mmCIF file of C-alpha atoms in Angstrom:
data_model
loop_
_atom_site.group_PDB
_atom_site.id
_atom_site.type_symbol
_atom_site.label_atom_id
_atom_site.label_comp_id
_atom_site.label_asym_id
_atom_site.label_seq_id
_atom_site.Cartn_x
_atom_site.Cartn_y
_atom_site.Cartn_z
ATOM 1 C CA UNK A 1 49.335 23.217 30.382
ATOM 2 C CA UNK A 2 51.345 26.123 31.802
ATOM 3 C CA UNK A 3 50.748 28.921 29.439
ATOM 4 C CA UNK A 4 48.396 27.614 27.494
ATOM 5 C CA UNK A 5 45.706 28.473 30.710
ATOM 6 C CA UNK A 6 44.760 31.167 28.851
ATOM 7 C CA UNK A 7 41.760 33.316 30.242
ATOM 8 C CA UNK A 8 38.358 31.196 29.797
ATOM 9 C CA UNK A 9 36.476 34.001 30.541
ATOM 10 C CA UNK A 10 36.997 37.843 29.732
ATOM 11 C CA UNK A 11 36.474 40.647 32.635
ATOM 12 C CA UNK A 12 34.902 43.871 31.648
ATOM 13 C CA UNK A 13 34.022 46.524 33.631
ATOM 14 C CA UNK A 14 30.972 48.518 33.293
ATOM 15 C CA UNK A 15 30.675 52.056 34.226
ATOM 16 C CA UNK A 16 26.724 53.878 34.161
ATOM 17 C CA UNK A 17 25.039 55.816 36.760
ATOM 18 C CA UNK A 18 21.616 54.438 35.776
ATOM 19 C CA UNK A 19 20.691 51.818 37.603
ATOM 20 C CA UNK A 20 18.926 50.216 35.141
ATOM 21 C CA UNK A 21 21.215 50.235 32.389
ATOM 22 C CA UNK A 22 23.577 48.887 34.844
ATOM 23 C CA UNK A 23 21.469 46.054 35.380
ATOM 24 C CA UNK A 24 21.225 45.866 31.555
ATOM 25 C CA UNK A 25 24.806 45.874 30.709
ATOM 26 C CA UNK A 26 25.634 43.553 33.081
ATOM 27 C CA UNK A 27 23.004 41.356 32.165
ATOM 28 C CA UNK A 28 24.061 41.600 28.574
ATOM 29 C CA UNK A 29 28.069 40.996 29.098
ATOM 30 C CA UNK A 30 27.054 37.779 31.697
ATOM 31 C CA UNK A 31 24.475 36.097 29.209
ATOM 32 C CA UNK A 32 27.644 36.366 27.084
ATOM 33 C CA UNK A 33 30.106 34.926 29.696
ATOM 34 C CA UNK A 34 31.880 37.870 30.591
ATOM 35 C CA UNK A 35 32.980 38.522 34.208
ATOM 36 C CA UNK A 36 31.667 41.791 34.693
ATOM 37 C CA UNK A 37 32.019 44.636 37.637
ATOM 38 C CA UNK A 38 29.802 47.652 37.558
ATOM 39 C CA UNK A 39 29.911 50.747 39.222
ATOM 40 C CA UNK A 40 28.371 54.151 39.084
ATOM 41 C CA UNK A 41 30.610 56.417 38.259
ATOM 42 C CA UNK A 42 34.078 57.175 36.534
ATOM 43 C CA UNK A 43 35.879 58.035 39.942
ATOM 44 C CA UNK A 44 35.035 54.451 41.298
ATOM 45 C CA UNK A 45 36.114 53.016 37.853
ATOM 46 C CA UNK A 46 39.766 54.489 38.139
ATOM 47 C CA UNK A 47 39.544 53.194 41.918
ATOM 48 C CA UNK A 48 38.689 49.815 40.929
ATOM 49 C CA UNK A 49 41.436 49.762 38.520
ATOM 50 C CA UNK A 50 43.951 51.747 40.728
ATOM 51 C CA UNK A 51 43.501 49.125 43.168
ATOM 52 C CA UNK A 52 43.979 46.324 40.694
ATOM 53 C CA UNK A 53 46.902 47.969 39.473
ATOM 54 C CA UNK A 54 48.907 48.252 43.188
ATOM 55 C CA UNK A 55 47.787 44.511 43.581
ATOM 56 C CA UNK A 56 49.748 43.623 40.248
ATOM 57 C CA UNK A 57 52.705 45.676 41.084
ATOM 58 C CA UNK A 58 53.939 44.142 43.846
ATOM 59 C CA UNK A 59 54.070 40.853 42.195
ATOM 60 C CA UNK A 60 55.486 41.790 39.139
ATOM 61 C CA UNK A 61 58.782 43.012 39.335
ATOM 62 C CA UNK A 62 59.717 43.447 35.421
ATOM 63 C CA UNK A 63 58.651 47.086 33.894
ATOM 64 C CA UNK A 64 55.952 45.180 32.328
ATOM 65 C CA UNK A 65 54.224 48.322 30.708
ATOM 66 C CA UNK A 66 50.524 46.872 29.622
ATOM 67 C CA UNK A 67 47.552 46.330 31.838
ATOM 68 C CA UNK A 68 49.676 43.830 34.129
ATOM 69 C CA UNK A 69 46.175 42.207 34.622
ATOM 70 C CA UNK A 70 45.939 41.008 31.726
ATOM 71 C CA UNK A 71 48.959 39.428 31.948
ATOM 72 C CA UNK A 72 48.409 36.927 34.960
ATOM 73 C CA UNK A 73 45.880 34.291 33.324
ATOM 74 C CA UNK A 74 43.830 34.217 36.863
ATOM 75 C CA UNK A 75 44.100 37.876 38.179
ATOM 76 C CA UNK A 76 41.474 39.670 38.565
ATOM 77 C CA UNK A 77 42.291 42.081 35.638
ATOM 78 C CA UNK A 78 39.753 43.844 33.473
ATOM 79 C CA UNK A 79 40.090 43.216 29.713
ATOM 80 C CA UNK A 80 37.198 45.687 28.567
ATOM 81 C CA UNK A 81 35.968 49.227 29.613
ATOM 82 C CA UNK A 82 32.353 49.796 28.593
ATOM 83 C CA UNK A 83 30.889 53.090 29.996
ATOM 84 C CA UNK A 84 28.323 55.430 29.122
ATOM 85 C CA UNK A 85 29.134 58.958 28.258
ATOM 86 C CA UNK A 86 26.309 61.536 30.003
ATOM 87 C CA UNK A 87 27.348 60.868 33.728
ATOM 88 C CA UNK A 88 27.831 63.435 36.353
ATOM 89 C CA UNK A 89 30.875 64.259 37.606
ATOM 90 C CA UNK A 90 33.694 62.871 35.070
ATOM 91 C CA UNK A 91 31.877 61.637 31.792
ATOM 92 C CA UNK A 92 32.555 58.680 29.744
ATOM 93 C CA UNK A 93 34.623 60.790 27.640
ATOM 94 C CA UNK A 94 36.575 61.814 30.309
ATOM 95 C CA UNK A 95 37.316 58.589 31.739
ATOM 96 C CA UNK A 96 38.631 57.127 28.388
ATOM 97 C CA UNK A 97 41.327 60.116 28.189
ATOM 98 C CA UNK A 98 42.020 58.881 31.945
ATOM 99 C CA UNK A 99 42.233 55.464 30.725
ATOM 100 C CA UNK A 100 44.716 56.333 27.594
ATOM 101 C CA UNK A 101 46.881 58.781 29.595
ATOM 102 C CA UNK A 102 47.888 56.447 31.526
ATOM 103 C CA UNK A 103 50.926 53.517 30.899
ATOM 104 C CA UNK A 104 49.376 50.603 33.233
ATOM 105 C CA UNK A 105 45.932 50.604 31.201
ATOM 106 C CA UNK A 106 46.450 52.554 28.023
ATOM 107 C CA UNK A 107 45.959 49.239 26.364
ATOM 108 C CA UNK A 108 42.794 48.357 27.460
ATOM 109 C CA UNK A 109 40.007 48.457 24.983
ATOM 110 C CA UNK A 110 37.475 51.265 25.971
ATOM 111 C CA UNK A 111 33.901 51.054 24.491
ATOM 112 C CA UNK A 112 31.748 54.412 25.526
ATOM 113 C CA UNK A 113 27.326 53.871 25.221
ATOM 114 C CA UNK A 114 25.342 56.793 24.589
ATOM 115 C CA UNK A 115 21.409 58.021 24.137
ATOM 116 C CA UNK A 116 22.120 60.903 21.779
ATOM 117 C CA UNK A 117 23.288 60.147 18.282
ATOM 118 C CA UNK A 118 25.788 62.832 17.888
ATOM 119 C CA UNK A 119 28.510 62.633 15.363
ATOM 120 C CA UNK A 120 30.732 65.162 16.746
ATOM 121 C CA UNK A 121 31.030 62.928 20.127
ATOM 122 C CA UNK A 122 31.179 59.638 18.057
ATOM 123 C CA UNK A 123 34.108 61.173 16.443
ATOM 124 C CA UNK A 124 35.664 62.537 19.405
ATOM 125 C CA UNK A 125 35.245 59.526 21.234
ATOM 126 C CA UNK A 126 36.882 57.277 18.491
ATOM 127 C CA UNK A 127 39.887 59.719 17.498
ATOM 128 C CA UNK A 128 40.591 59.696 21.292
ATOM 129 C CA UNK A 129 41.147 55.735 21.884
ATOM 130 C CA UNK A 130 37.517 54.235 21.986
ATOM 131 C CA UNK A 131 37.435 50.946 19.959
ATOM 132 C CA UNK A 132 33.749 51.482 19.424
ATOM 133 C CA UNK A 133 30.591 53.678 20.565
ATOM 134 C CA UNK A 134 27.637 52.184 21.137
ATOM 135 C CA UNK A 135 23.695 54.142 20.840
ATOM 136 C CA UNK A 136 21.282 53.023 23.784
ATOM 137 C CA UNK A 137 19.461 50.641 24.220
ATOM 138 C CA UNK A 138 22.380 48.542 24.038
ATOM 139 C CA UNK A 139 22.053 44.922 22.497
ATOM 140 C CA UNK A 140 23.118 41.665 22.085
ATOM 141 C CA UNK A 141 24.037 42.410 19.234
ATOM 142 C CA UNK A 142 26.613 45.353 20.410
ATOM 143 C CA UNK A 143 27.916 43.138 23.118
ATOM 144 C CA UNK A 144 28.681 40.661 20.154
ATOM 145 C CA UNK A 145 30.945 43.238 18.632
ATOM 146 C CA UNK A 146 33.268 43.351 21.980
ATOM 147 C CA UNK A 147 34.368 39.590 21.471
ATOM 148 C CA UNK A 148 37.440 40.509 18.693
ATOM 149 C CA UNK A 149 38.621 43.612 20.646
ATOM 150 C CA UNK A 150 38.908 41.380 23.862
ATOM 151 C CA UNK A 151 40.496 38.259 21.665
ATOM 152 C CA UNK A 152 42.836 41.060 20.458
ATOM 153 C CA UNK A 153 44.453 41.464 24.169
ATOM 154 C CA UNK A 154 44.778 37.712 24.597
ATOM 155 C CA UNK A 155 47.134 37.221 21.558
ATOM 156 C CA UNK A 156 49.751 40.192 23.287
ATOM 157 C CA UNK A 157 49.465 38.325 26.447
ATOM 158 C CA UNK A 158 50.186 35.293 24.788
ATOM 159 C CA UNK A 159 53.239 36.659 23.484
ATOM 160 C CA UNK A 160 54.127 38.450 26.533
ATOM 161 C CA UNK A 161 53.761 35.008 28.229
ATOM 162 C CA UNK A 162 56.214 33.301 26.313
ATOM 163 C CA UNK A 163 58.947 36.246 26.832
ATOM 164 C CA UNK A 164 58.415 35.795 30.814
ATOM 165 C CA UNK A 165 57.318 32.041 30.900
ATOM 166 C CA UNK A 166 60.470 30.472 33.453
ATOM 167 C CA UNK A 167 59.709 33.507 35.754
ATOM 168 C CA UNK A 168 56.292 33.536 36.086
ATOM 169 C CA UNK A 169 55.603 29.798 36.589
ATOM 170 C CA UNK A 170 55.287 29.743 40.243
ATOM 171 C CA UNK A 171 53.217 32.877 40.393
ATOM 172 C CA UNK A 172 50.542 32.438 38.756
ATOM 173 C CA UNK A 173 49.132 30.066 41.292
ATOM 174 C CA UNK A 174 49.623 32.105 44.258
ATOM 175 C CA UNK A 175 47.661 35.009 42.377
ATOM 176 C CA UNK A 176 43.692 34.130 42.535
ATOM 177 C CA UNK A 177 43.661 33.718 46.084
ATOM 178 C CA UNK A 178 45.459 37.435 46.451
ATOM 179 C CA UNK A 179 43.210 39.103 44.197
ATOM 180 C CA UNK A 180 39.597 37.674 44.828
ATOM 181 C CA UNK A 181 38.833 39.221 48.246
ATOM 182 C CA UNK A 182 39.546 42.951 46.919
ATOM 183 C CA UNK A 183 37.456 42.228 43.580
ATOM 184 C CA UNK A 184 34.624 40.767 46.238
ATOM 185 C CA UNK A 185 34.504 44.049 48.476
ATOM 186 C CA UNK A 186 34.879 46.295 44.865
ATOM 187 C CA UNK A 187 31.417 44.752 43.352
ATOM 188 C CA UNK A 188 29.504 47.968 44.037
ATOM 189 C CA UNK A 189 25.906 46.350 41.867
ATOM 190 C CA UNK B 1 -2.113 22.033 32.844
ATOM 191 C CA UNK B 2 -4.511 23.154 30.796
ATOM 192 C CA UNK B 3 -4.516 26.463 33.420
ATOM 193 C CA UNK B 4 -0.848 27.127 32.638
ATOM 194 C CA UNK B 5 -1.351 26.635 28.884
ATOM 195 C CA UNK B 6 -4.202 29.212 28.974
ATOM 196 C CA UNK B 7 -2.978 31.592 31.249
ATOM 197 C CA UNK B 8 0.611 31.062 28.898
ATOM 198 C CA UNK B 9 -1.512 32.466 25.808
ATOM 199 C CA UNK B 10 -3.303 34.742 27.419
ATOM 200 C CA UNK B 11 0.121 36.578 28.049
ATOM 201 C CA UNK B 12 1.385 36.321 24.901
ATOM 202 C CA UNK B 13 -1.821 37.876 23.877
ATOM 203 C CA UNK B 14 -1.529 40.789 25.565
ATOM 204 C CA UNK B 15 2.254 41.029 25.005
ATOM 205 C CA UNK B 16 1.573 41.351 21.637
ATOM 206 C CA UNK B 17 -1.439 43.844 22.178
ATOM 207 C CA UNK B 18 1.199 45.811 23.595
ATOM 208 C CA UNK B 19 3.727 45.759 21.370
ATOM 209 C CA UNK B 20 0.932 46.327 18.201
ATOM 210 C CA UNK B 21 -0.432 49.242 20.713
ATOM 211 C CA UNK B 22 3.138 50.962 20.713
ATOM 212 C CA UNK B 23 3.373 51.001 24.371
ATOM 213 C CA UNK B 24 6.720 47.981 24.017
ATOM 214 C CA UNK B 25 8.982 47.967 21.463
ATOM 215 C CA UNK B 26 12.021 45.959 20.268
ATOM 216 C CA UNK B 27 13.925 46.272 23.083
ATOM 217 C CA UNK B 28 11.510 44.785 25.423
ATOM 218 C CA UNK B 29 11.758 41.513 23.644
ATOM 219 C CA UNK B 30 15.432 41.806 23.904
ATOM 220 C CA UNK B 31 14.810 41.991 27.629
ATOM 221 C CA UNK B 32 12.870 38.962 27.867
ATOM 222 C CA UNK B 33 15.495 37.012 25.789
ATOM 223 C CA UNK B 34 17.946 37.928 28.080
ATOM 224 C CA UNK B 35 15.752 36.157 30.782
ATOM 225 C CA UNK B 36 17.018 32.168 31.303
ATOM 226 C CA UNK B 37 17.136 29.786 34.380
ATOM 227 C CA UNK B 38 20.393 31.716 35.172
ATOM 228 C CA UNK B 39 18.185 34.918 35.929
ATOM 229 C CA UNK B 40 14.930 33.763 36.185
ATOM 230 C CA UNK B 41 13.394 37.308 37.552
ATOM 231 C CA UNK B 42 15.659 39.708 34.982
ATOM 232 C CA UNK B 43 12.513 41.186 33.438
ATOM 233 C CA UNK B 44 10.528 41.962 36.616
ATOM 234 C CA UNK B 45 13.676 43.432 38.205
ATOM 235 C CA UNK B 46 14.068 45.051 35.954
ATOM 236 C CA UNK B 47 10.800 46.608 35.157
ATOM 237 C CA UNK B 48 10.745 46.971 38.922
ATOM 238 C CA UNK B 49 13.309 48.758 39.084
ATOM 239 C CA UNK B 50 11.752 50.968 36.166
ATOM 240 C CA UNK B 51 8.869 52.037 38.193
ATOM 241 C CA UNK B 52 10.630 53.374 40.905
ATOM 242 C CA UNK B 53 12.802 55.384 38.769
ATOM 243 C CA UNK B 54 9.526 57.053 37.214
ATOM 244 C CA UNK B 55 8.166 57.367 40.607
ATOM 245 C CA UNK B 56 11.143 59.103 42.094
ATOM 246 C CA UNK B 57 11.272 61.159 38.789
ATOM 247 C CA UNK B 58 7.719 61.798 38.141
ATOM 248 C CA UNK B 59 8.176 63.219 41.721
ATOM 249 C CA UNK B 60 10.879 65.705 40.951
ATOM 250 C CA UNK B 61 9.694 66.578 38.261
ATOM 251 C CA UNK B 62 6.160 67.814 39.859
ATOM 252 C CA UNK B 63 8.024 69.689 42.312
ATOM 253 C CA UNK B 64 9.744 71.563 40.169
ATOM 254 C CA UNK B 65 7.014 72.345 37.899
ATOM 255 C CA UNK B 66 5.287 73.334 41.169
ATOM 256 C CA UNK B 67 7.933 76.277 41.966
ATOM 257 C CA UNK B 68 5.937 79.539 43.066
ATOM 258 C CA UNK B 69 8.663 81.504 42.069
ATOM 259 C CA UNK B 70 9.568 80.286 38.910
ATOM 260 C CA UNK B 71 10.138 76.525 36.995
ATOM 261 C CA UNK B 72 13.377 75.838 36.728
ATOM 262 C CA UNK B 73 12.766 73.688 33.307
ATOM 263 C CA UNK B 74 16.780 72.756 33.687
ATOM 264 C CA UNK B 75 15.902 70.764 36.374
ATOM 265 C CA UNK B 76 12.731 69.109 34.694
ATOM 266 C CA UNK B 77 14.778 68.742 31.616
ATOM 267 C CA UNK B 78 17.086 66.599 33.270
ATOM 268 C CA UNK B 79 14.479 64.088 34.865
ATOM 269 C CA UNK B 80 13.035 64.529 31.679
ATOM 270 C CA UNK B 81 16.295 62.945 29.994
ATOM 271 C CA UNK B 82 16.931 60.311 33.014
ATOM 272 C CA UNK B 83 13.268 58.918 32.324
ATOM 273 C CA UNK B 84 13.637 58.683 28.445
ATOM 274 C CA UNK B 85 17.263 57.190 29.305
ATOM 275 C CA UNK B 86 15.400 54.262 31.529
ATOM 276 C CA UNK B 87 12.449 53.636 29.157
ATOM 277 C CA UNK B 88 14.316 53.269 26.132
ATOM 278 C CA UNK B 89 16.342 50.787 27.826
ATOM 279 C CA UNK B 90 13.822 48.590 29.026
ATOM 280 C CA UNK B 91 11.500 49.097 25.579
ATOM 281 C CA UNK B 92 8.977 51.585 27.027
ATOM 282 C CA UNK B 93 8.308 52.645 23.464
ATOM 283 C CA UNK B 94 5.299 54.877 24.667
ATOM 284 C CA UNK B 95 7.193 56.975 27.665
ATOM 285 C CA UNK B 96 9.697 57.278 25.907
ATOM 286 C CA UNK B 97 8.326 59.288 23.355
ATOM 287 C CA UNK B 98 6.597 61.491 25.736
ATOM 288 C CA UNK B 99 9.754 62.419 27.117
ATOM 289 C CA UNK B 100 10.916 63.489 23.696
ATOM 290 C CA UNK B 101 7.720 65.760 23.680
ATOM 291 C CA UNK B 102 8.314 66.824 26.620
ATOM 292 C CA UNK B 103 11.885 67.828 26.361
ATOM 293 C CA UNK B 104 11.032 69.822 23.469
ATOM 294 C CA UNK B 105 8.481 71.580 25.625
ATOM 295 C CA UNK B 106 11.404 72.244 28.428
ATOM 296 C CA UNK B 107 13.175 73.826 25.978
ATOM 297 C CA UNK B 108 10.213 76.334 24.708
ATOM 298 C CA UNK B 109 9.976 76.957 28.518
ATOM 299 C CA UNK B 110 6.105 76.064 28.096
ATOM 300 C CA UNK B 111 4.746 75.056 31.396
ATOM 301 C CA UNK B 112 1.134 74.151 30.157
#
């Protein structure tokens, strides 16, 4: 049973400064059993995961280099970025080269929505690190295509797992309880 | 019963009036698939939600086109964009082509 607890259910966090499309996404990404957070803005995005990331460090003590969320089958780690591009402040675009610059959370997928069909961006968007780019509305049928990026992550935890298995045994208990309270006060929807 | 079963067809009636009207599109349907004992009220909060965006807009937007001293279409431009953003999602077919017309009308600087 031990490492074959692998995660039933997939985290992703949404980031849109429309309210509504908030509402949407997260509608979307629960009807398909996702977790999901949401928040507003890009700033609040690297927060949440910032936050995420201290929590994981100080129970970790390998250089694990990957989203250590993802590692822990209960932590409260995110598996998916979704965000929309036009947002005040630091756009989409800007978040994903956030995202990729940096060695805890380079690995997590990053999908970026948009209204305006502009190839340029698309491009730009994908060349940089996004696994896919989405127009608005956003469907079902767009939320479908996130499933084989997210199985994608579980087969390098799965991996990682085995490499770390005798260590981690006892840890992975202890975890949800840690990690549930900060994802609680985070939920900014 | 037979209240419910009327009253059931009477809005499916008009849903589809509305959709054959151009006021909903696709997207609206999507909505109300989306709706399921799990989230029972999705569509009306969401529409609800709608109409106070285009209130709060709609708003702005007046006030700005109101400026004595000049419009600054920027600024209607980008309530403009926000409102065509929100109806699109929902499946406001009809707003949100307005707000296309409208944008292009921003841009020429037109205020009539």
């Amino acid at each position: 049973m031990g490492n074959m607890a692998t995660q039933t259910q997939f985290h992703v966090l949404a980031v849109d400064d429309s309210l509504i499309d908030r509402k949407l996404i997260e509608r979307l990404l629960k009807t398909s059993s996702y977790q999901v957070t949401a928040v507003d803005s890009g700033s609040k995005a690297l927060e949440f995961l910032g936050l995420n990331g201290e929590n994981e460090d100080e129970e970790m003590d390998s250089s694990v280099e990957s989203v250590s969320a993802a590692d822990e089958d209960h932590q409260v780690g995110v598996n998916l970025i979704i965000t929309d591009y036009c947002m005040p402040g630091m756009t989409g675009y800007d978040l994903l080269r956030k995202i990729k610059q940096s060695s805890s959370f380079k690995d997590i997928p990053v999908v970026i929505m948009s209204s305006e069909n502009i190839p340029s961006r698309i491009n730009r968007c994908l060349e940089d690190g996004a696994e896919e780019f989405f127009l608005k509305p956003v469907k079902l049928s767009d939320v479908n295509k996130l499933r084989p990026h997210l199985m994608k992550g579980i087969t390098t935890k799965n991996e990682m797992q085995s490499n770390t298995n005798k260590r981690k045994g006892s840890e992975e208990i202890q975890s949800p309880d840690r990690t549930r309270p900060r994802y609680n006060e985070l939920e900014v929807v | 019963m037979d209240v419910v079963n009327q009253l059931q067809r009477q809005f499916i009636d008009y849903s589809a009036s509305l959709h054959r009207e151009g006021f909903l599109d696709d997207q609206f349907t999507q909505l109300q698939k989306l709706q399921d004992d799990n989230s029972p009220d999705f569509v009306v909060e969401v529409a609800s939600l709608f109409f106070e965006d285009c209130e709060k807009l709609i708003n702005n937007m007046a006030r700005a086109l109101e400026q004595q001293q000049g419009v600054d279409f920027k600024q209607v431009d980008a309530s403009v964009h926000q409102l065509k953003g929100s109806s699109s999602s929902i499946g406001a077919m009809r707003v949100k082509d307005v707000c296309i017309a409208f944008r292009s009308f921003c841009e020429a600087q037109n205020r009539e």
